Coordinates of C-alpha atoms in Angstrom, one line a residue:
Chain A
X1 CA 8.2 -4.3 -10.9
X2 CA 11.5 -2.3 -11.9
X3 CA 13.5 -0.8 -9.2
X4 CA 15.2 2.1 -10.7
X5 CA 18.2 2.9 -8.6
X6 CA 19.0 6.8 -8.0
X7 CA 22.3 6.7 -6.5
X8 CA 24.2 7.8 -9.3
X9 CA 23.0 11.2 -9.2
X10 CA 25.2 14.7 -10.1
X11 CA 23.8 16.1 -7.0
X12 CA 25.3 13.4 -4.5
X13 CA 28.0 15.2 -3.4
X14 CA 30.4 12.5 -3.4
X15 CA 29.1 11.6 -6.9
X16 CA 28.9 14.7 -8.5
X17 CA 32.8 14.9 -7.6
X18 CA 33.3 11.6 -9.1
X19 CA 31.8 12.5 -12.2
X20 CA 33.9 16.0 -12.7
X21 CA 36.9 14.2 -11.8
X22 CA 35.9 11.0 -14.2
X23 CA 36.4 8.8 -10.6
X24 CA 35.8 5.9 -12.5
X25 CA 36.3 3.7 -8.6
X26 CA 33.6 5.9 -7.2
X27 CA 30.6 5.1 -9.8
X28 CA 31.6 1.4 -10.0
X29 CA 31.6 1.1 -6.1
X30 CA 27.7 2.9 -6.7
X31 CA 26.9 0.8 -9.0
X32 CA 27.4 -2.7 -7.5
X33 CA 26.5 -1.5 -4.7
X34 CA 22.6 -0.9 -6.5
X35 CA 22.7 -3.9 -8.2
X36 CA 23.3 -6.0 -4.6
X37 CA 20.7 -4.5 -3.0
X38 CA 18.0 -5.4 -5.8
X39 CA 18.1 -2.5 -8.3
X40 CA 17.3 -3.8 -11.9
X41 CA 17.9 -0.3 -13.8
X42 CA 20.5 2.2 -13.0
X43 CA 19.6 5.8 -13.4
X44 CA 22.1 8.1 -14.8
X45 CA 21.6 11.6 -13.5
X46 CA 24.1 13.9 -14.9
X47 CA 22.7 17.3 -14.7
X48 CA 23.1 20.6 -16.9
X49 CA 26.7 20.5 -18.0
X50 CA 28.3 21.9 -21.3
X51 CA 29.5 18.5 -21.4
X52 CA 26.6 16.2 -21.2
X53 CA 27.4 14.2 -24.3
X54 CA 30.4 12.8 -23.2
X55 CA 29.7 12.5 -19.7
X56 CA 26.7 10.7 -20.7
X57 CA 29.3 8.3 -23.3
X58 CA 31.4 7.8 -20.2
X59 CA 29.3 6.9 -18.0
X60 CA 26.9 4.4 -19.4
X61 CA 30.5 2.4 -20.1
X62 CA 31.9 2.7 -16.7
X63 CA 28.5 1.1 -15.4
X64 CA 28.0 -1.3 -17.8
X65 CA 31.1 -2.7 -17.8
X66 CA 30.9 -2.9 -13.8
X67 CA 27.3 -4.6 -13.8
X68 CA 25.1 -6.6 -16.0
X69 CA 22.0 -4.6 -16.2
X70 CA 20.7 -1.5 -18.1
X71 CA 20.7 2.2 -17.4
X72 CA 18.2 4.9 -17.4
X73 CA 19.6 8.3 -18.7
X74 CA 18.6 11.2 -16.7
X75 CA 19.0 14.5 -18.7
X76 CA 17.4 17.7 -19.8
X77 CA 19.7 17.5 -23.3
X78 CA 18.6 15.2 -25.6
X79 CA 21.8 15.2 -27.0
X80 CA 23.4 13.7 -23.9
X81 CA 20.7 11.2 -23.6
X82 CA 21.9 10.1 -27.4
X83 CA 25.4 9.9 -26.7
X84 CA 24.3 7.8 -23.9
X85 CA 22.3 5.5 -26.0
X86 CA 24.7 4.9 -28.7
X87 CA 27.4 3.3 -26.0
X88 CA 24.6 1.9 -24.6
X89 CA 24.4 -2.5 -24.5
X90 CA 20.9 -3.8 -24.1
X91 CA 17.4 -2.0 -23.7
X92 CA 18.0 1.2 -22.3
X93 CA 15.7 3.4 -20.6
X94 CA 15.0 7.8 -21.5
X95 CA 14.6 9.7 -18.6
X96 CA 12.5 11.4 -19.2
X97 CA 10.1 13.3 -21.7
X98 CA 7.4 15.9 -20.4
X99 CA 4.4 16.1 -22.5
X100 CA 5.3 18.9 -24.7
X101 CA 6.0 19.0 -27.7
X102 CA 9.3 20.4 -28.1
X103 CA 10.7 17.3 -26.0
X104 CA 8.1 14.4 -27.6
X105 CA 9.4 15.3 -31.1
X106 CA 13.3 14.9 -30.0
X107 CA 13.0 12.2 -28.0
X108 CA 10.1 10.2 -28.8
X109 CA 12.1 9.5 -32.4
X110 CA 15.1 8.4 -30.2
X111 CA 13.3 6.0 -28.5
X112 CA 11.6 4.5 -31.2
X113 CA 15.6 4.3 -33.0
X114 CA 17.2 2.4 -30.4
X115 CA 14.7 1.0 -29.1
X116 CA 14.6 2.1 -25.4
X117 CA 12.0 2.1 -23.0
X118 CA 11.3 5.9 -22.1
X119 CA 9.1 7.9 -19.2
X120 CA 7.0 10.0 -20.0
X121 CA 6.5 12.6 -17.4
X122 CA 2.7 14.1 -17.4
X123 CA 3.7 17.6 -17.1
X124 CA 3.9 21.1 -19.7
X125 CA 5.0 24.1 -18.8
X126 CA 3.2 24.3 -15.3
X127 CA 2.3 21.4 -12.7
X128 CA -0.8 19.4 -13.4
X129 CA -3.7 20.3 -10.7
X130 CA -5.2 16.8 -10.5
X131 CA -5.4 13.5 -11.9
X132 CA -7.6 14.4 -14.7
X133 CA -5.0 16.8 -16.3
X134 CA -2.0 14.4 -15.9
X135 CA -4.2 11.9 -18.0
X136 CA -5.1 14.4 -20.4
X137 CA -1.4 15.0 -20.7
X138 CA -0.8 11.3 -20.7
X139 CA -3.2 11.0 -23.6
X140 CA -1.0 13.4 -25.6
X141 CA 2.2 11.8 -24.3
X142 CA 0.4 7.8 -25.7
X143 CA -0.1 9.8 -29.2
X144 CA 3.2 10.9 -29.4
X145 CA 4.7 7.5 -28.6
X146 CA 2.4 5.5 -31.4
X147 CA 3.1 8.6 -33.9
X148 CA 6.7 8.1 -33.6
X149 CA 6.5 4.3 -33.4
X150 CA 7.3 3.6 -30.1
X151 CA 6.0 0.7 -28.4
X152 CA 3.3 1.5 -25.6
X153 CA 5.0 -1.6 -24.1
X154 CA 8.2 0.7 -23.7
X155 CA 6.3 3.4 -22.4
X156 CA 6.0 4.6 -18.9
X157 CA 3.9 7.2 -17.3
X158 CA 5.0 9.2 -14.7
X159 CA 2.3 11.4 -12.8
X160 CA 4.8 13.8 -11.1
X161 CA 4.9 12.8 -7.9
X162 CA 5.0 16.2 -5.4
X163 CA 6.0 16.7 -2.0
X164 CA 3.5 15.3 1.1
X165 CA 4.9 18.9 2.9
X166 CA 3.9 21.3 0.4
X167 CA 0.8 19.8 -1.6
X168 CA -0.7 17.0 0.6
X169 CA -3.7 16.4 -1.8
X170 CA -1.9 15.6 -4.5
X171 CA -0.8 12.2 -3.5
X172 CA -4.9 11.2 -4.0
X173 CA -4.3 12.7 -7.2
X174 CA -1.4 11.0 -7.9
X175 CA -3.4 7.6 -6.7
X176 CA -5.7 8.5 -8.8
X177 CA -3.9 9.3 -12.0
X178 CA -1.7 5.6 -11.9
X179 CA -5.8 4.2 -12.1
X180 CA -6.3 6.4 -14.9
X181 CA -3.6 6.0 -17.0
X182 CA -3.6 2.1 -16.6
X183 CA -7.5 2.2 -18.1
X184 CA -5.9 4.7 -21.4
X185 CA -4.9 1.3 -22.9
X186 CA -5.6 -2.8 -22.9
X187 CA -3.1 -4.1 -22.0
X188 CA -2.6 -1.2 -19.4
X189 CA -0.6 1.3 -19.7
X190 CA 2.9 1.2 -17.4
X191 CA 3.6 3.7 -14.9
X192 CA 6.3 4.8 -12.8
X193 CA 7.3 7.3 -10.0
X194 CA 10.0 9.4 -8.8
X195 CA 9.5 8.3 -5.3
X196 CA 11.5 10.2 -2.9
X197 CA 9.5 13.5 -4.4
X198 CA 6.7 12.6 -1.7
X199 CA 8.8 13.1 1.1
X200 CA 11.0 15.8 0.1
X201 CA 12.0 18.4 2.8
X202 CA 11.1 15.3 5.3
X203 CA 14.1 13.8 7.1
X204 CA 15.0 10.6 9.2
X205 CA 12.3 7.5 10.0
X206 CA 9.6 10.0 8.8
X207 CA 11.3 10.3 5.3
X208 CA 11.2 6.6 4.9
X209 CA 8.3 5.8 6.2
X210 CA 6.5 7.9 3.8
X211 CA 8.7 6.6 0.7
X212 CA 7.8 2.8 2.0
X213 CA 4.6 3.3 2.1
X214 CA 3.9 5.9 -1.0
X215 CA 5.6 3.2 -2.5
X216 CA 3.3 -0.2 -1.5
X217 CA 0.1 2.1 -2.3
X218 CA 1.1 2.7 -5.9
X219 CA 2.4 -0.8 -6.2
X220 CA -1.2 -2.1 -4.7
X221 CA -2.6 0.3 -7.5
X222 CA -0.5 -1.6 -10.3
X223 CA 2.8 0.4 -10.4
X224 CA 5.6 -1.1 -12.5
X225 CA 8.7 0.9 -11.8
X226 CA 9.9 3.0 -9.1
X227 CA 13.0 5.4 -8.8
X228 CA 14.4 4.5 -5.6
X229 CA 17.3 4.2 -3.2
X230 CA 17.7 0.8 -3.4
X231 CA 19.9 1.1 -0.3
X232 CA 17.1 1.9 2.1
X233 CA 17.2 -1.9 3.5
X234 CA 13.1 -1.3 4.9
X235 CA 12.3 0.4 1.1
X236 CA 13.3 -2.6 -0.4
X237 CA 11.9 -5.1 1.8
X238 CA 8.7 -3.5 1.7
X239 CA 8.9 -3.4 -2.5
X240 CA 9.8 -7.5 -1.9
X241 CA 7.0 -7.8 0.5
X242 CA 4.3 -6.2 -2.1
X243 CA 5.5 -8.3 -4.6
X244 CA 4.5 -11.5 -2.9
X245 CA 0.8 -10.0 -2.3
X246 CA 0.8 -8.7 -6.2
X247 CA 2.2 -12.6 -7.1
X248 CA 5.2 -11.0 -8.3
X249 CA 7.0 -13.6 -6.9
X250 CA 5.8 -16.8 -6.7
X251 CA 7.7 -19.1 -4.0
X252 CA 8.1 -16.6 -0.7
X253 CA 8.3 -19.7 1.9
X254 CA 12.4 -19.0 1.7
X255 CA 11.6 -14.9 2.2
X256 CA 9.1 -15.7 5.2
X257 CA 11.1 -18.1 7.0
Chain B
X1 CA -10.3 4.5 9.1
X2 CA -11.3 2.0 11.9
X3 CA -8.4 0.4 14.1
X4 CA -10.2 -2.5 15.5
X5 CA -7.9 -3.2 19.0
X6 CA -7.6 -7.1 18.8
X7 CA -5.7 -7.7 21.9
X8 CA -9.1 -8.6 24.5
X9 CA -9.0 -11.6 22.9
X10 CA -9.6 -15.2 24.9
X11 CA -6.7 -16.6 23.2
X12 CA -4.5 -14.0 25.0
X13 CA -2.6 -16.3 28.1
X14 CA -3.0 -13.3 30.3
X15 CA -6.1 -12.3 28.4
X16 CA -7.9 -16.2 29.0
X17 CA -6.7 -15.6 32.2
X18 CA -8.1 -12.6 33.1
X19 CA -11.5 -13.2 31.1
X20 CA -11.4 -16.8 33.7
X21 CA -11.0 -15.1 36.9
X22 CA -13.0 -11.8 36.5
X23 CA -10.1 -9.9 36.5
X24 CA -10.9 -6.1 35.9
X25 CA -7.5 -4.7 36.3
X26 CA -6.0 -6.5 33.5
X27 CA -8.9 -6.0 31.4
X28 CA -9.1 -2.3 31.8
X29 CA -5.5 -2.2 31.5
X30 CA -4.8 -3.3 27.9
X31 CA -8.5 -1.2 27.0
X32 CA -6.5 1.6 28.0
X33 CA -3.3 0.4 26.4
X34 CA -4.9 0.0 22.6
X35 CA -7.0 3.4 23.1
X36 CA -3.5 5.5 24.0
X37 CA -2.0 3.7 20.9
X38 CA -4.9 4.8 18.4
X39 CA -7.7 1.9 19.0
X40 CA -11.0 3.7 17.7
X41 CA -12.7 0.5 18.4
X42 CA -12.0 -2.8 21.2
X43 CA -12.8 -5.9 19.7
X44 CA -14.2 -8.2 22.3
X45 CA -13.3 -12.2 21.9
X46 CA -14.7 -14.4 24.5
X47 CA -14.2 -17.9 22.3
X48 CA -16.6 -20.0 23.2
X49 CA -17.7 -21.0 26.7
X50 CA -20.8 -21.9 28.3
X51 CA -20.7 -18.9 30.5
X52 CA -20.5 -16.6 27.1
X53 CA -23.5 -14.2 27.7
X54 CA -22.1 -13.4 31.3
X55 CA -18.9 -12.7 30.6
X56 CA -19.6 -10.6 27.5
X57 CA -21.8 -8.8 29.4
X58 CA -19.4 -8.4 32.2
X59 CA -16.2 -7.7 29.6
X60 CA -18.6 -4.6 27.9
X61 CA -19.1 -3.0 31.0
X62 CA -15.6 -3.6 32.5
X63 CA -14.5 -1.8 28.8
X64 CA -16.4 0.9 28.6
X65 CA -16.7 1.9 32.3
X66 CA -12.8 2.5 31.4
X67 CA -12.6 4.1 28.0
X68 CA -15.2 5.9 25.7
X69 CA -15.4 4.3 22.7
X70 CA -17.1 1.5 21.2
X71 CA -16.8 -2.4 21.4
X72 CA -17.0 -4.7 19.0
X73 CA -18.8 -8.0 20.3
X74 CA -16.6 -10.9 18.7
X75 CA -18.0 -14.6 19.4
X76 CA -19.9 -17.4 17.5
X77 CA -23.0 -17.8 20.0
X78 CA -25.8 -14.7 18.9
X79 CA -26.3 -15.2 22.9
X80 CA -23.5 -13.8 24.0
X81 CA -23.5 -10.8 21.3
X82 CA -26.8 -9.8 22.3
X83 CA -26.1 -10.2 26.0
X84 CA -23.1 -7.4 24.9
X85 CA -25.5 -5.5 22.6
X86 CA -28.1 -5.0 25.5
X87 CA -25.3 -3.3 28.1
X88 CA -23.5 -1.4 25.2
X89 CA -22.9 2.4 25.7
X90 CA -23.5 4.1 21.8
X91 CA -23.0 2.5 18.6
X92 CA -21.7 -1.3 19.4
X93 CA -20.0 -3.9 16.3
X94 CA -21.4 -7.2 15.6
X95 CA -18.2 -9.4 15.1
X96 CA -19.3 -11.4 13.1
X97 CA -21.9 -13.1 10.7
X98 CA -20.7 -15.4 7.9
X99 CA -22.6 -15.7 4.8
X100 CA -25.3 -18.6 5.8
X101 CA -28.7 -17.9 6.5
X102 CA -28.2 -19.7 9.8
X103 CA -26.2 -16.9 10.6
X104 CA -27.4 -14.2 8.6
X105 CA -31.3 -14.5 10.3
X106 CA -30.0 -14.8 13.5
X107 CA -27.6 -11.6 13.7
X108 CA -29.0 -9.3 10.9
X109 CA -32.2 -8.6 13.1
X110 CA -30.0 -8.0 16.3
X111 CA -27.7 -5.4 13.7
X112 CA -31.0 -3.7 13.2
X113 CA -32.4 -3.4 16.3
X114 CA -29.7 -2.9 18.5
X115 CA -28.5 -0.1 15.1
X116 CA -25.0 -1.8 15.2
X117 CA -22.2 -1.9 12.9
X118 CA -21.8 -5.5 11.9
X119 CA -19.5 -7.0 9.8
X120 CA -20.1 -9.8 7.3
X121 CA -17.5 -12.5 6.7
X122 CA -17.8 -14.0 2.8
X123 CA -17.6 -17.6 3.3
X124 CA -20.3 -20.1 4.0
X125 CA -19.4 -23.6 4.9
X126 CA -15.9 -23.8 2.9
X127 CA -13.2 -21.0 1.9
X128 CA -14.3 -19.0 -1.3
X129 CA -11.8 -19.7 -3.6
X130 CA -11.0 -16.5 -5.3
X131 CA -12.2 -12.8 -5.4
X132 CA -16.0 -13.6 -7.3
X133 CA -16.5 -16.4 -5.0
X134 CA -16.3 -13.6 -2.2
X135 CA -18.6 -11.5 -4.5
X136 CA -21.2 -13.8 -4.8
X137 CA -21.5 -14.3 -1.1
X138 CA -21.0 -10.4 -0.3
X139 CA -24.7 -9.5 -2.3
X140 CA -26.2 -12.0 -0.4
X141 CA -24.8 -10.5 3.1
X142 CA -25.6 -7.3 1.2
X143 CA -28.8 -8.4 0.6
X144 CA -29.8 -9.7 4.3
X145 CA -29.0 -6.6 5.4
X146 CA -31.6 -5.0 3.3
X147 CA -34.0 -7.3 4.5
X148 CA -33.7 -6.9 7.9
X149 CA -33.3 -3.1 7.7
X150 CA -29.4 -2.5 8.8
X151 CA -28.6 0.1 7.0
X152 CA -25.8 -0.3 4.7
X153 CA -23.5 2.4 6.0
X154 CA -23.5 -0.2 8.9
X155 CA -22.4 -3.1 7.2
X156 CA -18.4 -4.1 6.8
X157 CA -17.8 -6.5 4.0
X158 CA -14.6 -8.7 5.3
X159 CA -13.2 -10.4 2.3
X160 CA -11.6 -13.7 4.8
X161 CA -7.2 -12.5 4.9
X162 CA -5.8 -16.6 4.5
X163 CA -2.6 -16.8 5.6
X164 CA 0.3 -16.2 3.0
X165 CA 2.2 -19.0 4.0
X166 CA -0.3 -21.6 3.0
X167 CA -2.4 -19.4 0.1
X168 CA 0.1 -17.2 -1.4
X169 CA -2.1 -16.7 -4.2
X170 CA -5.7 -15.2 -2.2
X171 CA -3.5 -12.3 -1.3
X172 CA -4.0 -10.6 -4.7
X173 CA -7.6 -12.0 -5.0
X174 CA -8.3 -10.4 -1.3
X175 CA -7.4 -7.3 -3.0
X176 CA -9.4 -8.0 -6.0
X177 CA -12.6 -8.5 -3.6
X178 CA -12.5 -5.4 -1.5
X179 CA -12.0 -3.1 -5.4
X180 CA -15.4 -5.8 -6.1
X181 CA -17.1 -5.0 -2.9
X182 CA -17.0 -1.7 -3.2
X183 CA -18.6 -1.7 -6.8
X184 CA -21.7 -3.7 -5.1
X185 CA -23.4 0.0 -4.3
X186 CA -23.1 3.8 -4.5
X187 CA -21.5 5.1 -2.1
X188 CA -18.9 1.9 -1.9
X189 CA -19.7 -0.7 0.9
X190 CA -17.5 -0.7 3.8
X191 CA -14.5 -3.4 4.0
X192 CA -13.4 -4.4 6.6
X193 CA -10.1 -7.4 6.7
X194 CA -8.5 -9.5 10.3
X195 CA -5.0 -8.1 8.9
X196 CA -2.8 -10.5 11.2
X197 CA -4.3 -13.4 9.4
X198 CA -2.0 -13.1 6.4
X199 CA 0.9 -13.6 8.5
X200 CA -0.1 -16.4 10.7
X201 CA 2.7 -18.8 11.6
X202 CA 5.3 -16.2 10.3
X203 CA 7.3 -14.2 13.2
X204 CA 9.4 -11.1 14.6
X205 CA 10.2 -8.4 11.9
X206 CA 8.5 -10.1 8.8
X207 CA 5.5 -11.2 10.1
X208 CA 5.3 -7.3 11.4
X209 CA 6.6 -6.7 7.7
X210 CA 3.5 -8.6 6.3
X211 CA 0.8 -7.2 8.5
X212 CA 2.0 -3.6 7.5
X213 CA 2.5 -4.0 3.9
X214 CA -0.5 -5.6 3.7
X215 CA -2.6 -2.9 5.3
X216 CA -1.2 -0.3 3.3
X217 CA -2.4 -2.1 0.3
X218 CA -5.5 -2.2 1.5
X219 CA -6.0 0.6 2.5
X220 CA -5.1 2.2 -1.1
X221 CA -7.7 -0.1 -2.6
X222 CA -10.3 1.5 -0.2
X223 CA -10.2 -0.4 3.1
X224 CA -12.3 1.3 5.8
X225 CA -11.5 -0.7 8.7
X226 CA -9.2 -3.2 10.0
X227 CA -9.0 -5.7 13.0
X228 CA -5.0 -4.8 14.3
X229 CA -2.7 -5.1 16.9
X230 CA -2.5 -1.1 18.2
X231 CA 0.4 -2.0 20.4
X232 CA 2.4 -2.7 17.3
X233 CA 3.9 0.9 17.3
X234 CA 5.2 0.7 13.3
X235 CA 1.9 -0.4 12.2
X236 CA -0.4 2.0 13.6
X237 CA 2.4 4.9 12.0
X238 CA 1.9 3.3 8.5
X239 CA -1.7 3.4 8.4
X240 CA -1.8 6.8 10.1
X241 CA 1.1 7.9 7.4
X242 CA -1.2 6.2 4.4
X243 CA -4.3 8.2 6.0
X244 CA -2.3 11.1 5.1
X245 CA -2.1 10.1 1.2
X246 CA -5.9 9.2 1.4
X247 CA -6.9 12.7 2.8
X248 CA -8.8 11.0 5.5
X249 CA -6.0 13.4 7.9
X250 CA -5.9 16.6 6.4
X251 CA -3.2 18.7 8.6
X252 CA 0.2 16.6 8.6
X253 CA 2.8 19.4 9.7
X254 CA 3.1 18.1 12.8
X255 CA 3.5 14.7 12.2
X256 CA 5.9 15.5 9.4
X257 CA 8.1 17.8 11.5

């Protein structure tokens, strides 16, 4: 199980003022900070900017050389995510493609270049109704990867997770489309979520209740990554906790005692 | 979703005590206590005593004079569950036959003809060892049940929750068995688990931890009803907030707000 960590994000205030004024203290106090609490991928979220490229460039150094693991680059501009990959040390992670193909064909061959694992995001121009069109999408997104020679091992679904307050029957669908897309292959297929979606708009013990458990359903269904905030201390106990029942980990007496 | 109220249990100090000395006040007391909290059924455990038939009778009455819902009749001796049966106001639960034909001949015809729920433990004389051991012994609950005409809407497959400490590795087959169970017929037979069993001999916040991560799991896989402590205030919110994924609640503005 990956925990993405979502804290270095342009729309934080704090960070998005870190990143325009290259704060170079700010992101590396973000970063470790992630990395202690149990985040094993650090997402990169820089927003539309005119210039993504070498935000991207100088970001993915200031976090790498703080901490020892890799980063997931969050972007609409391919070119951004590029620059980002280049600088790069280790297996990085695209995030994300949709299933169109105006974004497979850019950034399925970048994946498949430097070898990064990338999400694949089981939406087109509108929002999928249920979970039968986020695996038809998915099915699409699969081609796409084997076309452009991506391992399916590098692959991860993501069934657009929407908010509990405005669409409550999508999280079924949503539980039903991480069962789907796992049967689309053998070995399964990998999925991940953008988990704070579900409880957008939601604020306080509410907010993380629903994240915590959004989060152990999915995980009981075979999820394999999460974007999180791997500083919500119950969130990450809870992700622990699952991971003892999925045998995950294997020697929990220290954890339980 | 069933919340089976576990906390009229002999094993209670004040509980034993009150169960010893006839003492309705207490009794009636923590019926009331797991209803306000979200109980939808009391689970009644009277150990075993020579007196059992009497004081189940007395304990079903004592219950149900106070709140209006159903009981679910917990002992070894058939005696004493149809001593509860006979007094029982609507649709009681027979907790609980095992898989033997000791068992399954004695409380199968009282299920039928008393129309109870009744759950069906899957283990014999020894502890199935993984999730097809459970399976083997479910289609022959299944298959009593058929014979002696309980319907099978009124049986509750439990798959036997072994503590994590000592059987780390029955979690994931526990969840393996409820997904088999459910494939046994069309429509899915029930499930039922005793959720505090997996955190036996582990305390304070992560046995509370265990219990709740471990319903939630559950319950994603399927789970229809659970044996719990209502009192425990962040437990019954999890399963209400995963009830909310599931559909099974389908207005949530409230809660949310």
């Amino acid at each position: 199980m990956l925990a993405i960590g979502e804290k270095i994000n342009v729309i934080s205030k704090k960070i998005g003022k870190a990143m325009a004024e290259r704060d170079e203290a700010a992101i590396r106090e973000m970063a470790k900070a992630q990395v202690k609490a149990g985040a094993n991928i650090l997402d990169i979220n820089i927003g539309s900017t005119k210039e993504g490229p070498a935000r991207m460039e100088w970001l993915v150094k200031v976090v790498q050389d703080e901490v020892d693991i890799p980063c997931s680059l969050d972007s609409r501009n391919p070119e951004a995510i590029e620059a980002g990959l280049k600088v790069h040390k280790g297996q990085a992670m695209i995030n994300s493609t949709d299933g169109t193909a105006e974004m497979l064909d850019v950034l399925m061959p970048l994946a498949a270049q430097y070898k990064a694992k990338i999400i694949g995001l089981t939406m087109t121009k509108g929002i999928p109704r249920d979970a039968t069109e986020r695996a038809a999408i998915a099915v699409d997104i699969m081609g796409s990867a084997m076309t452009h020679g991506v391992d399916l091992e590098d692959l991860y679904l993501d069934p657009l997770v929407l908010p509990i307050k405005v669409a409550q029957n999508q999280a079924i669908e949503v539980f039903e489309a991480i069962k789907l897309f796992r049967q689309l292959n053998d070995p399964p297929l990998k999925t991940v979520v953008g988990l704070s979606n579900i409880s957008n708009e939601v604020f306080g013990e509410v907010k993380e209740r629903l994240d915590r458990v959004f989060l152990v359903s999915l995980m009981a269904l075979g999820l394999d990554a999460a974007i999180v905030d791997p500083l919500d201390t119950e969130l990450m106990n809870s992700l622990k906790t699952e991971q003892i029942f999925r045998g995950d980990i294997l020697y929990c007496d220290s954890y339980l005692d």
